[in-house]
PDB file of C-alpha atoms in Angstrom:
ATOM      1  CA  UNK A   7      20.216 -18.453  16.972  1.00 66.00           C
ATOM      2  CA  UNK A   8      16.922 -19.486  16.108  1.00 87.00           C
ATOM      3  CA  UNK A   9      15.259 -19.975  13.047  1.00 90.00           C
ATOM      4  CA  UNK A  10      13.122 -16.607  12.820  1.00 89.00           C
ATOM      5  CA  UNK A  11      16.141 -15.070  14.363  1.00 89.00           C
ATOM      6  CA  UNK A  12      17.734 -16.375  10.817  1.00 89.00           C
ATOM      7  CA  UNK A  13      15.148 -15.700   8.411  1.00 89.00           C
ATOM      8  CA  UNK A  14      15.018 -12.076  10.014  1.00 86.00           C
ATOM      9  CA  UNK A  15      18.434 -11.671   8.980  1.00 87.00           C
ATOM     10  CA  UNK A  16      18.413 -12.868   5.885  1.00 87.00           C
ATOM     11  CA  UNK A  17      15.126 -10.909   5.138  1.00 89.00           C
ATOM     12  CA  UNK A  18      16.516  -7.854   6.164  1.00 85.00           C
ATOM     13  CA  UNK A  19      18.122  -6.562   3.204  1.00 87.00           C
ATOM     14  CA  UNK A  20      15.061  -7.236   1.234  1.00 85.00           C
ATOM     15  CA  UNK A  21      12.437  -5.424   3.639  1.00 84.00           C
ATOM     16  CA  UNK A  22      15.176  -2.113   2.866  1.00 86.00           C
ATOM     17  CA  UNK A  23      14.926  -2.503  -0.600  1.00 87.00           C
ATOM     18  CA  UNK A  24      11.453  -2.659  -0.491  1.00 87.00           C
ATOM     19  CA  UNK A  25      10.911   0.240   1.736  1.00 87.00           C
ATOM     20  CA  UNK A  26      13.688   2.108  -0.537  1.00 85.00           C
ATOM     21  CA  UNK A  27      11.336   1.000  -4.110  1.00 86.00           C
ATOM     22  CA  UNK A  28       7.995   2.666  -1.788  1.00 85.00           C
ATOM     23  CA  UNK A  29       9.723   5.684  -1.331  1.00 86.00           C
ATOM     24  CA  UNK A  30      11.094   6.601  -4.605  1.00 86.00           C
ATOM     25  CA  UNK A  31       7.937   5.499  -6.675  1.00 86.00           C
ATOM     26  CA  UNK A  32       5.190   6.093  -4.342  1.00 84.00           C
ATOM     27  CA  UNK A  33       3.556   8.155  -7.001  1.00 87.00           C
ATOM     28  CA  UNK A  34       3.760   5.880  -9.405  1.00 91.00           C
ATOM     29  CA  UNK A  35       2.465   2.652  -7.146  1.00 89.00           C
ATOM     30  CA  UNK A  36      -0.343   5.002  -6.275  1.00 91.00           C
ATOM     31  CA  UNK A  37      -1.530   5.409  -9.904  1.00 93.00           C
ATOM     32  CA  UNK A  38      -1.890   2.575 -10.452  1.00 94.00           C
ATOM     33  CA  UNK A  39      -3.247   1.741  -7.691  1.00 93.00           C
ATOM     34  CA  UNK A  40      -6.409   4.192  -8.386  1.00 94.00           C
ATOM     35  CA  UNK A  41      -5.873   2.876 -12.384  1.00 95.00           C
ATOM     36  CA  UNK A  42      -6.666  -0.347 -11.026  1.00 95.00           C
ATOM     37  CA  UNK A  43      -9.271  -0.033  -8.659  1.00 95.00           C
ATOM     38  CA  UNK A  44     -11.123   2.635 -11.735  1.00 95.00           C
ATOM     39  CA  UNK A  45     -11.060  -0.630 -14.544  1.00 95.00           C
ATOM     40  CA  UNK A  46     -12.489  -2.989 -11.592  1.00 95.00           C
ATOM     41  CA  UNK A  47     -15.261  -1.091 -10.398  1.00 94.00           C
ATOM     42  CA  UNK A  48     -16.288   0.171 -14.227  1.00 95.00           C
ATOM     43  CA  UNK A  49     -15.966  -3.982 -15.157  1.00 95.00           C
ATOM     44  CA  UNK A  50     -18.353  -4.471 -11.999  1.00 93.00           C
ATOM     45  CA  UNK A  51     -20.654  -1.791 -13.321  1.00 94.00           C
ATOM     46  CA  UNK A  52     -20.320  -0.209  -9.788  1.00 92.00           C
ATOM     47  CA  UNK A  53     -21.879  -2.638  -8.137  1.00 94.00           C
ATOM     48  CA  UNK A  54     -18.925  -3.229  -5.794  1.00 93.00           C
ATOM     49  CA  UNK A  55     -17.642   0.356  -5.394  1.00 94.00           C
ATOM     50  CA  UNK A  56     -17.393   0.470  -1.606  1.00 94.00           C
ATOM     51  CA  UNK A  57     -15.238  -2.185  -1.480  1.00 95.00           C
ATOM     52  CA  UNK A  58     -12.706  -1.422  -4.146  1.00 94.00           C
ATOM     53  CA  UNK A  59     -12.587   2.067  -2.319  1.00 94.00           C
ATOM     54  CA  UNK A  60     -12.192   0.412   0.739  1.00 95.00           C
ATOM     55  CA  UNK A  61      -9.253  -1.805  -0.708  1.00 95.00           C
ATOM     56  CA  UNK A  62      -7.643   0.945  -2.393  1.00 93.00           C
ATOM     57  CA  UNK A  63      -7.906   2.616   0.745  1.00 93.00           C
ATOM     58  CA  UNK A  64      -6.103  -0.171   3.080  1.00 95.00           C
ATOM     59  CA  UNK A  65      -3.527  -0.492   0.215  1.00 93.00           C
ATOM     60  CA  UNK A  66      -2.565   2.891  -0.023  1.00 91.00           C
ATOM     61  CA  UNK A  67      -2.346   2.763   3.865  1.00 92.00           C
ATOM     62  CA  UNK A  68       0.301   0.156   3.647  1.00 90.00           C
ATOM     63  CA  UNK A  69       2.217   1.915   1.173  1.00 89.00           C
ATOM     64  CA  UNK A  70       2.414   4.667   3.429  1.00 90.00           C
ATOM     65  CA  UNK A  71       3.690   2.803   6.424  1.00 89.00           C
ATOM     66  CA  UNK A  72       6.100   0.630   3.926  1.00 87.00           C
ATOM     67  CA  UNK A  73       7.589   3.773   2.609  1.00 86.00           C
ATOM     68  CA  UNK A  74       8.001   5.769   5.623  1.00 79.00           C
ATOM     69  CA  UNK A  75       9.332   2.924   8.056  1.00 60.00           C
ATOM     70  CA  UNK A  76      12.933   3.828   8.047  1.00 49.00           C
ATOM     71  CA  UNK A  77      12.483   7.454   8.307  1.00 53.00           C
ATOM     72  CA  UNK A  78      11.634   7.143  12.319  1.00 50.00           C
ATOM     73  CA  UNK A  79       8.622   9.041  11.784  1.00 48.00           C
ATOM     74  CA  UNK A  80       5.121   8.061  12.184  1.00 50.00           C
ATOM     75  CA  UNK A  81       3.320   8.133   8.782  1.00 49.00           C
ATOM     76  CA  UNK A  82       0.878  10.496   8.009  1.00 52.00           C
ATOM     77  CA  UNK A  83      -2.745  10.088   9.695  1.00 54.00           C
ATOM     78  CA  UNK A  84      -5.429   8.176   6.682  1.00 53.00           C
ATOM     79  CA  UNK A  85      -7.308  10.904   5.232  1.00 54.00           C
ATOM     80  CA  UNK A  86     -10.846  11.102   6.362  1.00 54.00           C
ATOM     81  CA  UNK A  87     -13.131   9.843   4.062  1.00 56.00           C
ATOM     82  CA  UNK A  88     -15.560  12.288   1.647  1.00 54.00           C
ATOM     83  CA  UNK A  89     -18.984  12.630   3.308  1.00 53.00           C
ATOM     84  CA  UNK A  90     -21.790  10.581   2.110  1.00 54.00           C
ATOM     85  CA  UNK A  91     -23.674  11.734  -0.725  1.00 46.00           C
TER      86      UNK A  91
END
């Protein structure tokens, strides 16, 4: 057995757990997720408000496939963003 052969096994029990933690508080991650990404971009004024969406975005995304990688399912499509004002 090799060694990523070993650290796969060992790390398996941990990537569950994780995935378990995503589904259960999902909501809550997500908060504070948005929480987050409202105190940085009011610190920055809004000067960098594209990219904290974009972030928030991308970490939402991996939420979503964290959380829904055991079920067999694909996760849900990203939502399409809001239109430009």
């Amino acid at each position: 057995m090799g060694l990523m052969d070993t650290l796969k096994a060992k790390l398996a029990p941990a990537k569950e757990k994780v995935s378990d933690l995503a589904q259960q508080h999902g909501g809550k991650i997500e908060h504070g997720l948005e929480k987050a990404a409202k105190a940085v971009d009011s610190r920055t004024k809004g000067k960098y408000s594209d990219k904290i969406e974009t972030g928030t975005g991308k970490a939402k995304e991996a939420l979503d496939r964290i959380a829904h990688k055991d079920d067999g399912g694909t996760p849900p499509p990203p939502a399409s963003p809001p239109p430009a004002a």
